[in-house]
Coordinates of C-alpha atoms and ligand atoms in Angstrom, one line a residue:
Chain A
M117 CA 65.3 -25.7 -67.0
E118 CA 62.0 -24.4 -68.1
V119 CA 59.0 -26.8 -68.0
Q120 CA 57.2 -27.0 -71.6
K121 CA 53.6 -26.5 -71.3
D122 CA 52.5 -28.8 -73.8
A123 CA 55.0 -31.5 -73.0
R124 CA 53.6 -35.0 -72.0
I125 CA 56.5 -35.5 -69.6
S126 CA 58.6 -33.1 -67.9
A127 CA 61.7 -34.3 -65.8
I128 CA 62.9 -31.0 -63.8
D129 CA 66.4 -30.9 -62.3
I130 CA 66.1 -34.7 -61.4
A131 CA 68.7 -35.8 -58.8
K132 CA 68.9 -38.9 -57.3
H133 CA 71.5 -40.3 -54.7
F134 CA 71.6 -43.8 -53.0
G135 CA 73.1 -44.6 -49.5
D136 CA 73.8 -41.5 -47.1
K137 CA 76.4 -39.3 -45.4
A138 CA 76.5 -40.7 -42.4
S139 CA 77.3 -44.2 -43.3
G140 CA 80.0 -43.0 -45.9
T141 CA 77.9 -44.8 -48.8
L142 CA 76.7 -41.6 -50.4
T143 CA 76.7 -42.2 -54.2
P144 CA 75.3 -39.3 -56.3
V145 CA 74.0 -40.9 -59.3
L146 CA 72.0 -38.1 -61.2
D147 CA 72.9 -34.6 -61.0
G148 CA 70.2 -32.4 -62.2
V149 CA 69.0 -34.4 -65.3
S150 CA 66.1 -32.1 -67.1
M151 CA 64.2 -33.1 -70.3
N152 CA 60.6 -32.4 -71.8
I153 CA 59.3 -35.0 -73.9
Q154 CA 56.6 -34.3 -76.4
E155 CA 53.5 -36.6 -77.0
G156 CA 54.7 -39.3 -79.6
E157 CA 58.2 -38.3 -79.4
F158 CA 60.9 -41.3 -79.4
V159 CA 63.8 -40.1 -77.2
V160 CA 67.0 -42.0 -76.8
I161 CA 69.5 -41.5 -74.1
L162 CA 72.8 -42.8 -74.6
G163 CA 75.8 -42.8 -72.1
P164 CA 78.5 -44.9 -70.3
S165 CA 77.4 -47.9 -68.5
G166 CA 77.0 -47.5 -64.9
C167 CA 76.2 -43.6 -65.1
G168 CA 72.6 -43.8 -64.0
K169 CA 70.5 -44.2 -67.2
S170 CA 68.7 -47.1 -65.7
T171 CA 68.0 -45.0 -62.4
F172 CA 66.7 -42.2 -64.5
L173 CA 64.0 -44.5 -66.2
K174 CA 63.0 -46.0 -63.1
I175 CA 62.2 -42.4 -61.6
L176 CA 60.2 -41.6 -64.8
G177 CA 58.6 -45.1 -64.6
G178 CA 57.4 -44.5 -60.9
I179 CA 59.8 -47.2 -59.5
L180 CA 62.0 -45.4 -57.9
P181 CA 61.6 -41.7 -56.2
A182 CA 64.0 -38.9 -57.0
S183 CA 65.9 -37.4 -54.1
S184 CA 64.8 -34.0 -55.5
G185 CA 63.6 -32.4 -58.5
K186 CA 59.9 -32.9 -60.2
I187 CA 58.2 -34.8 -62.6
L188 CA 55.3 -33.3 -64.7
I189 CA 52.9 -35.2 -66.5
D190 CA 50.5 -33.5 -69.0
G191 CA 51.2 -30.3 -67.0
T192 CA 50.8 -31.5 -63.6
D193 CA 53.5 -31.5 -60.5
Y194 CA 53.7 -34.7 -59.1
G195 CA 57.0 -34.0 -57.2
T196 CA 59.7 -36.6 -56.9
Q197 CA 57.6 -39.4 -57.3
V198 CA 55.1 -40.7 -60.1
P199 CA 52.0 -41.8 -58.0
R200 CA 50.5 -45.2 -58.3
E201 CA 47.2 -44.3 -60.2
L202 CA 49.3 -43.1 -63.1
L203 CA 51.3 -46.0 -63.4
K204 CA 48.6 -47.7 -65.8
R205 CA 50.0 -45.1 -68.1
F206 CA 53.2 -46.4 -68.3
G207 CA 54.6 -49.4 -69.8
F208 CA 58.3 -50.3 -68.6
V209 CA 60.6 -52.6 -70.7
F210 CA 63.2 -54.0 -68.4
Q211 CA 66.8 -54.3 -69.2
N212 CA 66.8 -58.3 -69.3
N213 CA 63.2 -58.6 -70.1
N214 CA 62.7 -59.6 -66.5
L215 CA 59.7 -62.0 -67.4
L216 CA 58.0 -63.9 -64.9
Q217 CA 59.2 -67.6 -65.4
W218 CA 56.3 -69.1 -63.8
R219 CA 54.0 -67.9 -66.4
T220 CA 53.5 -68.3 -70.0
A221 CA 54.1 -65.5 -72.5
A222 CA 50.4 -64.9 -72.5
G223 CA 50.3 -65.4 -68.7
N224 CA 53.0 -62.5 -68.6
L225 CA 50.6 -60.3 -70.4
K226 CA 47.9 -61.1 -68.5
F227 CA 50.0 -60.4 -65.1
M228 CA 49.4 -56.8 -66.3
L229 CA 45.8 -56.8 -66.8
E230 CA 45.3 -58.7 -63.7
T231 CA 47.3 -56.4 -61.5
M232 CA 45.8 -53.3 -63.1
R233 CA 42.4 -54.6 -62.5
L234 CA 41.7 -54.3 -66.6
K235 CA 38.7 -57.0 -67.0
G236 CA 36.7 -57.9 -69.8
E237 CA 37.2 -59.5 -73.2
A238 CA 38.4 -56.4 -75.0
W239 CA 41.4 -56.6 -72.8
Q240 CA 41.6 -60.2 -73.0
G241 CA 41.6 -59.9 -76.7
R242 CA 44.8 -57.4 -76.6
V243 CA 47.0 -60.3 -75.0
S244 CA 46.9 -62.2 -78.2
E245 CA 46.8 -58.9 -80.4
M246 CA 49.9 -57.6 -78.8
L247 CA 51.7 -61.1 -78.9
E248 CA 51.1 -60.6 -82.7
V249 CA 52.4 -57.5 -82.9
V250 CA 55.7 -58.8 -81.8
G251 CA 55.2 -61.8 -84.2
L252 CA 54.8 -64.4 -81.2
Q253 CA 51.1 -65.2 -81.8
D254 CA 52.0 -69.1 -81.7
Y255 CA 54.1 -68.9 -78.4
Q256 CA 51.2 -67.9 -76.1
D257 CA 51.4 -70.8 -73.9
V258 CA 55.2 -71.2 -73.9
Y259 CA 57.3 -70.5 -71.0
P260 CA 60.1 -68.1 -70.9
H261 CA 62.8 -70.8 -70.3
E262 CA 61.6 -72.4 -73.8
L263 CA 62.1 -69.0 -75.9
S264 CA 65.0 -67.7 -77.4
G265 CA 66.5 -64.5 -75.9
G266 CA 65.1 -62.4 -79.0
M267 CA 61.5 -63.7 -78.3
R268 CA 61.8 -63.2 -74.5
Q269 CA 62.6 -59.6 -75.3
R270 CA 59.8 -59.2 -77.7
V271 CA 57.1 -60.8 -75.0
G272 CA 58.8 -58.1 -72.5
I273 CA 57.7 -55.4 -75.0
A274 CA 54.4 -56.9 -75.7
R275 CA 54.0 -57.0 -72.1
A276 CA 54.6 -53.4 -71.7
L277 CA 51.9 -52.7 -74.4
V278 CA 49.4 -54.8 -73.3
H279 CA 47.5 -52.3 -71.1
D280 CA 47.7 -49.7 -73.6
P281 CA 49.8 -47.1 -72.1
D282 CA 50.5 -43.8 -73.5
V283 CA 54.4 -43.8 -72.7
L284 CA 56.8 -46.9 -73.2
I285 CA 59.9 -46.9 -71.1
M286 CA 62.5 -48.9 -72.6
D287 CA 65.7 -50.0 -70.6
Q288 CA 68.2 -51.5 -73.3
P289 CA 65.5 -53.5 -74.7
M290 CA 68.1 -55.1 -77.3
G291 CA 71.0 -55.3 -74.8
A292 CA 71.5 -59.0 -74.6
L293 CA 70.8 -60.0 -78.1
D294 CA 72.9 -60.9 -81.0
A295 CA 73.7 -58.3 -83.8
I296 CA 71.4 -59.8 -86.4
T297 CA 68.4 -60.2 -84.1
R298 CA 69.3 -56.8 -82.8
Q299 CA 68.9 -54.9 -86.0
M300 CA 65.6 -57.0 -87.0
L301 CA 64.0 -56.0 -83.6
T302 CA 65.0 -52.3 -84.0
F303 CA 63.3 -52.0 -87.3
E304 CA 60.3 -53.9 -85.6
L305 CA 60.2 -51.3 -82.9
L306 CA 60.4 -48.5 -85.3
D307 CA 57.4 -49.9 -87.0
I308 CA 55.7 -50.5 -83.4
W309 CA 56.2 -47.0 -82.6
H310 CA 55.0 -45.7 -86.1
K311 CA 51.8 -47.9 -85.3
T312 CA 51.0 -47.4 -81.9
Q313 CA 51.9 -43.7 -81.6
K314 CA 53.3 -44.1 -78.3
T315 CA 55.6 -41.8 -76.6
I316 CA 58.9 -43.9 -76.1
I317 CA 62.0 -43.0 -74.0
M318 CA 64.5 -45.7 -74.7
V319 CA 68.2 -46.2 -73.3
T320 CA 70.6 -47.8 -75.4
N321 CA 74.3 -48.2 -75.9
N322 CA 74.3 -48.6 -79.5
V323 CA 74.7 -45.6 -81.7
N324 CA 73.0 -47.0 -84.6
E325 CA 70.0 -47.9 -82.9
A326 CA 69.8 -44.3 -81.2
I327 CA 69.7 -42.7 -85.0
I328 CA 67.2 -45.4 -86.5
L329 CA 64.7 -44.7 -83.8
G330 CA 65.3 -41.6 -82.2
N331 CA 63.7 -38.0 -82.7
R332 CA 66.3 -36.7 -80.1
V333 CA 69.2 -38.1 -78.3
F334 CA 70.5 -37.3 -75.2
I335 CA 74.0 -38.1 -74.1
F336 CA 74.6 -38.6 -70.4
S337 CA 77.8 -38.0 -68.7
Q338 CA 79.6 -40.3 -66.3
L339 CA 78.5 -40.8 -63.0
P340 CA 76.7 -38.7 -61.6
A341 CA 74.9 -38.0 -64.9
K342 CA 74.3 -34.8 -66.4
I343 CA 72.8 -34.2 -69.9
L344 CA 76.1 -33.5 -71.9
Q345 CA 74.3 -33.1 -75.4
E346 CA 71.0 -33.2 -77.2
I347 CA 70.9 -33.8 -80.5
P348 CA 67.9 -34.0 -82.9
I349 CA 67.8 -36.9 -85.5
D350 CA 66.6 -35.1 -88.6
I351 CA 65.9 -38.1 -90.8
P352 CA 62.5 -38.7 -91.9
F353 CA 60.6 -41.7 -90.8
E354 CA 60.1 -43.1 -94.4
E355 CA 63.9 -43.0 -94.6
R356 CA 64.7 -45.3 -91.7
N357 CA 65.0 -48.5 -93.3
H358 CA 67.7 -50.8 -94.1
Q359 CA 69.1 -48.6 -97.0
V360 CA 69.6 -45.6 -94.3
F361 CA 72.9 -47.2 -93.3
S362 CA 74.8 -45.6 -96.2
S363 CA 73.0 -42.4 -96.4
P364 CA 75.1 -39.4 -96.0
R365 CA 73.2 -37.7 -93.2
F366 CA 73.1 -40.9 -91.1
L367 CA 76.9 -41.3 -91.5
E368 CA 77.2 -37.6 -90.5
L369 CA 75.2 -38.4 -87.3
R370 CA 76.8 -41.4 -86.6
E371 CA 80.0 -39.6 -86.5
K372 CA 78.6 -36.8 -84.5
L373 CA 76.9 -39.1 -81.8
N374 CA 80.4 -41.3 -81.7
H375 CA 82.5 -38.2 -81.2
H376 CA 80.1 -37.2 -78.0
V377 CA 80.1 -40.7 -76.8
R378 CA 83.9 -41.1 -76.9
A379 CA 83.8 -37.9 -75.2
T380 CA 82.0 -39.2 -72.0
L381 CA 84.5 -41.6 -71.8
S382 CA 87.6 -39.2 -71.1
L383 CA 87.1 -37.3 -67.9
E384 CA 86.9 -34.2 -69.3
E385 CA 83.7 -32.7 -70.8
P386 CA 83.8 -32.3 -74.4
A387 CA 84.8 -28.8 -75.6
Chain B
M290 CA 53.6 -74.7 -88.4
K291 CA 51.9 -74.4 -85.0
K292 CA 54.3 -74.1 -82.0
K293 CA 52.9 -76.1 -79.1
S294 CA 53.9 -75.7 -75.3
I295 CA 56.6 -78.3 -75.0
R296 CA 55.1 -79.9 -71.9
K297 CA 56.5 -83.0 -70.2
K298 CA 56.0 -86.2 -72.2
K299 CA 53.0 -88.1 -70.9
G300 CA 53.7 -91.6 -70.5
I301 CA 55.9 -93.2 -67.8
D302 CA 59.8 -92.4 -67.7
W303 CA 61.4 -95.8 -67.3
M304 CA 65.0 -94.3 -66.8
S305 CA 63.9 -92.9 -63.5
I306 CA 61.9 -95.8 -62.2
I307 CA 63.8 -98.8 -63.4
P308 CA 67.5 -98.0 -61.7
P309 CA 66.0 -97.7 -58.2
W310 CA 64.4 -101.2 -58.3
I311 CA 67.6 -102.7 -59.8
L312 CA 69.8 -101.3 -57.2
L313 CA 67.0 -102.3 -54.4
A314 CA 67.0 -105.8 -56.1
I315 CA 70.9 -105.7 -55.7
I316 CA 71.0 -104.6 -52.0
F317 CA 68.3 -107.5 -51.3
A318 CA 70.5 -110.0 -52.9
V319 CA 73.6 -109.3 -51.2
W320 CA 71.9 -108.7 -48.0
E321 CA 70.5 -112.6 -48.6
I322 CA 73.6 -113.8 -49.5
A323 CA 75.8 -112.3 -47.2
A324 CA 73.1 -113.5 -44.3
K325 CA 73.5 -117.3 -45.7
T326 CA 77.3 -117.2 -46.4
T327 CA 79.1 -115.2 -43.8
G328 CA 77.5 -117.2 -40.8
I329 CA 77.0 -113.9 -39.1
S330 CA 74.2 -114.7 -36.4
E331 CA 70.4 -114.5 -37.7
Y332 CA 69.9 -112.2 -34.5
I333 CA 72.1 -109.5 -36.4
L334 CA 71.6 -110.4 -40.0
P335 CA 68.3 -112.2 -40.7
P336 CA 68.0 -113.3 -44.3
M337 CA 66.2 -110.8 -46.4
S338 CA 63.5 -113.3 -47.6
K339 CA 62.7 -114.4 -44.1
I340 CA 62.1 -110.5 -43.4
I341 CA 59.7 -110.1 -46.3
H342 CA 58.0 -113.2 -45.7
G343 CA 57.2 -112.2 -42.1
V344 CA 56.2 -108.7 -43.0
I345 CA 53.8 -110.0 -45.6
T346 CA 52.2 -112.7 -43.3
K347 CA 52.0 -110.4 -40.5
F348 CA 50.7 -107.5 -42.1
P349 CA 47.1 -108.2 -42.6
G350 CA 46.4 -109.4 -38.7
E351 CA 49.0 -108.0 -36.5
L352 CA 50.7 -105.2 -38.1
L353 CA 47.6 -103.4 -39.9
P354 CA 46.0 -101.7 -37.1
H355 CA 49.4 -100.1 -35.8
F356 CA 50.0 -99.3 -39.6
L357 CA 47.0 -97.3 -39.7
L358 CA 47.4 -95.4 -36.5
T359 CA 50.9 -94.4 -37.6
V360 CA 50.1 -93.4 -41.0
R361 CA 47.2 -91.3 -39.7
V362 CA 49.5 -89.6 -37.4
I363 CA 52.1 -89.0 -40.1
V364 CA 49.7 -87.7 -42.9
L365 CA 47.4 -85.6 -40.3
G366 CA 50.4 -84.0 -38.7
F367 CA 52.1 -83.5 -42.0
I368 CA 49.0 -81.7 -43.7
F369 CA 48.6 -79.5 -40.3
A370 CA 52.6 -78.7 -40.2
T371 CA 52.5 -77.8 -44.1
I372 CA 49.4 -75.3 -43.6
L373 CA 51.0 -73.9 -40.5
G374 CA 54.2 -73.7 -41.8
I375 CA 53.6 -71.9 -44.9
S376 CA 51.2 -69.4 -43.0
L377 CA 53.7 -68.5 -40.4
A378 CA 56.5 -67.8 -43.2
A379 CA 53.9 -65.8 -44.8
I380 CA 53.3 -63.6 -41.9
F381 CA 56.7 -63.6 -40.6
S382 CA 58.0 -62.4 -44.3
Q383 CA 56.0 -59.3 -44.1
F384 CA 58.4 -57.6 -41.4
N385 CA 61.9 -57.7 -42.0
I386 CA 62.6 -57.5 -38.5
I387 CA 60.6 -60.2 -37.4
T388 CA 61.9 -62.6 -40.3
K389 CA 65.7 -61.8 -38.7
A390 CA 64.2 -62.5 -34.9
V391 CA 62.6 -65.7 -35.7
T392 CA 65.2 -67.4 -38.0
P393 CA 67.5 -68.4 -35.6
V394 CA 64.5 -69.6 -33.0
I395 CA 63.0 -71.7 -36.1
I396 CA 66.6 -73.5 -36.8
W397 CA 66.7 -74.2 -32.8
L398 CA 63.2 -75.5 -33.2
V399 CA 64.2 -77.7 -36.4
I400 CA 67.4 -79.2 -34.2
T401 CA 65.2 -79.9 -31.3
P402 CA 64.0 -83.6 -31.4
M403 CA 60.4 -83.1 -30.1
I404 CA 59.8 -86.7 -28.8
T405 CA 61.7 -85.2 -25.8
L406 CA 58.8 -83.5 -25.1
I407 CA 56.6 -86.5 -24.9
P408 CA 56.9 -87.3 -21.2
L409 CA 56.3 -83.8 -20.6
M410 CA 53.3 -83.4 -22.5
T411 CA 52.1 -86.5 -21.1
L412 CA 52.4 -84.8 -17.8
W413 CA 50.3 -81.6 -19.1
L414 CA 47.6 -83.7 -21.4
G415 CA 47.7 -87.3 -20.1
Y416 CA 47.8 -90.2 -22.4
D417 CA 46.3 -89.4 -25.7
P418 CA 47.2 -90.5 -29.1
V419 CA 46.4 -87.1 -30.4
L420 CA 49.7 -86.3 -28.7
R421 CA 51.7 -87.8 -31.3
T422 CA 50.1 -85.9 -34.1
Y423 CA 51.2 -82.9 -32.1
V424 CA 55.0 -84.0 -32.0
V425 CA 54.7 -84.3 -35.7
I426 CA 53.3 -80.8 -36.0
L427 CA 56.1 -79.6 -33.8
Q428 CA 58.6 -81.4 -35.6
A429 CA 57.7 -80.7 -39.2
T430 CA 56.2 -77.1 -39.1
P431 CA 59.7 -75.3 -38.1
I432 CA 61.5 -77.1 -41.3
I433 CA 58.9 -76.3 -43.7
A434 CA 58.5 -72.7 -42.3
L435 CA 62.3 -72.5 -42.6
N436 CA 62.7 -73.0 -46.4
T437 CA 59.5 -71.2 -47.3
L438 CA 60.7 -68.1 -45.4
N439 CA 63.9 -68.4 -47.0
G440 CA 62.0 -68.5 -50.3
F441 CA 59.7 -65.7 -49.5
V442 CA 62.3 -63.2 -48.4
N443 CA 64.7 -63.9 -51.1
V444 CA 63.2 -62.2 -54.1
D445 CA 64.8 -60.5 -57.0
N446 CA 65.2 -57.2 -57.1
D447 CA 63.8 -57.2 -60.7
K448 CA 61.1 -58.8 -59.8
V449 CA 60.2 -56.3 -56.6
E450 CA 60.8 -53.7 -59.7
L451 CA 58.4 -55.1 -61.9
A452 CA 55.7 -55.2 -59.1
K453 CA 56.3 -51.1 -58.4
S454 CA 56.1 -50.5 -62.2
V455 CA 52.7 -51.6 -62.3
G456 CA 51.6 -50.3 -58.7
C457 CA 50.9 -54.1 -57.2
T458 CA 49.3 -53.9 -54.0
R459 CA 50.9 -55.5 -51.0
M460 CA 48.7 -58.8 -51.6
Q461 CA 49.0 -58.7 -55.1
R462 CA 52.9 -58.8 -54.7
F463 CA 52.6 -61.5 -52.1
T464 CA 50.4 -63.7 -54.2
K465 CA 51.6 -63.0 -57.7
I466 CA 55.1 -62.4 -57.3
V467 CA 56.5 -63.5 -53.9
F468 CA 54.8 -66.9 -53.6
M469 CA 55.1 -68.1 -56.9
N470 CA 58.8 -67.2 -57.0
A471 CA 59.4 -69.0 -53.8
M472 CA 57.5 -72.2 -55.1
P473 CA 60.4 -74.3 -55.3
Q474 CA 61.6 -73.6 -52.0
V475 CA 58.1 -74.2 -50.4
F476 CA 58.2 -77.7 -52.2
T477 CA 61.7 -78.3 -50.7
G478 CA 60.1 -77.3 -47.4
I479 CA 57.2 -79.6 -47.8
K480 CA 59.3 -82.4 -49.0
L481 CA 61.5 -82.1 -45.9
G482 CA 58.6 -81.9 -43.9
S483 CA 57.1 -85.2 -45.0
I484 CA 60.4 -86.8 -43.9
F485 CA 60.6 -84.9 -40.6
S486 CA 56.8 -86.2 -40.1
T487 CA 57.7 -89.7 -40.8
I488 CA 60.6 -89.8 -38.2
A489 CA 58.8 -87.9 -35.7
A490 CA 55.5 -90.1 -35.5
L491 CA 57.9 -93.1 -35.2
S492 CA 59.7 -91.9 -32.6
A493 CA 56.7 -90.7 -30.8
D494 CA 55.3 -94.4 -31.0
I495 CA 58.5 -95.7 -29.7
V496 CA 58.3 -93.2 -26.9
S497 CA 54.7 -93.3 -25.8
G498 CA 54.2 -97.2 -26.3
N499 CA 50.7 -99.3 -26.5
A500 CA 50.6 -98.8 -30.2
G501 CA 51.9 -98.0 -33.7
L502 CA 54.6 -99.3 -35.8
G503 CA 57.5 -97.7 -33.6
F504 CA 56.0 -99.3 -30.8
K505 CA 55.7 -102.7 -32.7
I506 CA 59.5 -102.3 -33.7
S507 CA 60.7 -101.9 -30.1
Q508 CA 58.3 -104.8 -29.1
F509 CA 59.8 -107.2 -31.5
T510 CA 63.2 -106.3 -30.6
K511 CA 62.5 -106.7 -27.1
Y512 CA 61.2 -110.2 -27.9
N513 CA 64.1 -111.0 -30.2
N514 CA 61.9 -111.2 -33.1
V515 CA 64.9 -109.2 -35.0
Y516 CA 63.4 -110.2 -38.7
M517 CA 60.1 -108.3 -38.0
S518 CA 62.1 -105.5 -36.3
Y519 CA 63.7 -105.0 -39.6
G520 CA 60.6 -105.8 -41.6
T521 CA 58.8 -103.1 -39.7
I522 CA 61.5 -100.7 -39.9
F523 CA 61.5 -101.3 -43.9
L524 CA 57.4 -100.8 -43.7
V525 CA 58.2 -97.1 -42.3
G526 CA 60.6 -96.1 -44.6
L527 CA 58.1 -97.2 -47.4
I528 CA 55.6 -95.0 -45.8
G529 CA 57.9 -92.1 -46.1
L530 CA 59.1 -92.6 -49.6
T531 CA 55.7 -92.9 -50.8
L532 CA 54.7 -89.7 -49.2
Y533 CA 57.7 -88.0 -50.5
K534 CA 57.0 -89.6 -54.1
I535 CA 53.3 -88.1 -53.9
I536 CA 54.6 -84.9 -53.1
E537 CA 57.3 -85.0 -55.8
R538 CA 54.2 -85.8 -58.2
I539 CA 52.4 -82.8 -57.4
E540 CA 55.6 -80.6 -57.4
R541 CA 56.2 -81.6 -61.0
R542 CA 52.6 -80.9 -62.0
V543 CA 52.4 -77.2 -60.3
V544 CA 56.0 -76.1 -61.0
L545 CA 56.1 -76.2 -64.9
W546 CA 58.9 -73.6 -65.3
K547 CA 62.7 -73.5 -64.9
N548 CA 64.4 -70.9 -63.0
Ligands
LIG741 N1 69.4 -49.4 -55.3 C1 70.7 -49.1 -55.5 N2 71.5 -48.7 -54.5 C2 72.9 -48.4 -54.4 N3 73.4 -48.2 -55.5 C3 72.9 -48.1 -56.5 C4 71.3 -48.8 -56.8 N4 70.9 -48.6 -58.1 C5 71.8 -48.4 -58.8 N5 73.0 -48.1 -58.1 C6 74.5 -47.4 -58.3 O1 73.8 -46.3 -59.5 C7 74.7 -46.1 -60.7 C8 74.1 -46.0 -61.7 O2 73.5 -47.3 -61.9 P1 72.1 -47.6 -63.2 O3 71.1 -46.4 -63.2 O4 71.9 -49.0 -63.2 O5 73.5 -47.3 -64.5 P2 73.1 -47.7 -65.9 O6 71.7 -48.1 -66.3 O7 73.6 -46.2 -66.8 O8 74.3 -48.7 -66.5 C9 75.7 -47.5 -60.4 O9 77.1 -46.9 -60.0 C10 75.1 -48.4 -59.6 O10 75.9 -49.0 -58.8
LIG742 MG1 71.2 -50.0 -67.0

């Protein structure tokens, strides 16, 4: 795939395997995944479980190196591993919130500022600011075990925003939530994206979420993951509200996405 | 409505204080009745009232210096062992291969009764009360190191990934993730260490002779002063229990979260 010169992030031919041939444990997980992501875009990845979605996000977020391929950020080629100095520009929301249970909500946000050595009042101020963005301004001093699942997930999102990254990477941020909380948080995320203008890459297993949030949806194949489809979501931001579920365009897109998702579950690739 | 942190209630938690005292009272009562009614010889089962009375009357004069010596040996040895055990675990945990190599050795040291070294140590170091503190350090350090090391090397992969996602340095990863994550195991190690310290100090008294509560116990037994032997044994238990409770208090202040 071609690198787009103006892309914020380009992932080109990313392949990843775990284990090695010698011990017979070689597992190819990603098989040449490429995408160009523009600044301010909301990209959604859909795919069957265990296909390598999290692995792909971890490579983009500098947690894992790729086995081959290259990652470009603002046009600079960093090879297979995003370097440490650049990690400040990313915020990572983990699949199971991954909060530090020994720190309060505010403490979890401060963890980011401490490790990234972001000092001063302005940064400290962002702690309560970001908790306010996710509606938890009154829960600053509460430990994760005292919060509900939805609240924990929100702290996870606030934590990924507190150091003001350019890019937000979210791995099934609403995975473990009940349907109602999930839909509420989906619209909150849309709002956060609109307000903060971040570039967002999100994995989900929910087609509705993909349509409400995404500018483009990528559908991954089964293990080892390849991109099967890239589907633009042409619903304007103003129309993405609770009424959208009954709009013809939404239903059409949902049908289309569902069709492709179903296709990944059979062994053959869709025609 | 403001939501405040749900801290543990201030005030006293009677439900965890009263039951042990009631049980203790029952044990003492049953003991007393058994001693008085079964006709078992006083040399085997002296009445509890006599034991308690004996300890209280002899404590200020006869027992106090020995009590102070033993307490000092326990506390000093325990503090050094805690620092040493945690530091060693921190160093070992930095290298996978060292962790693997030292773990069986640490277990071996945990099992070894260090008082068996006292005759040897006396040969090298001569008679010296500090010897007993060394014995305590030797006995308590391995159990503290073992638990702590266990905590340091078993970190959730998720937490390691969080550290990677923010580009933590090695030091940050240790202080902000590994150490905090291991805090409950560290405290388990320290609590076990307090028990090991008490046992080691008492045994060291017995082997070394001359002074200390352990020495007094063997002396009382030698002169058939059975109720004082029992009483002094209880006194030692009280020291260990107090130390354990103090650490538990500290733990409750520090570990405010649930895993
Ligand atoms: N650290 C690892 N070592 C070995 N295999 C791994 C590792 N991480 C993930 N895998 C394997 O890679 C595959 C993809 O995992 P993942 O990216 O988590 O999938 P998804 O997020 O799409 O459910 C799975 O088969 C998983 O078992
Ligand atoms: Mg996953």
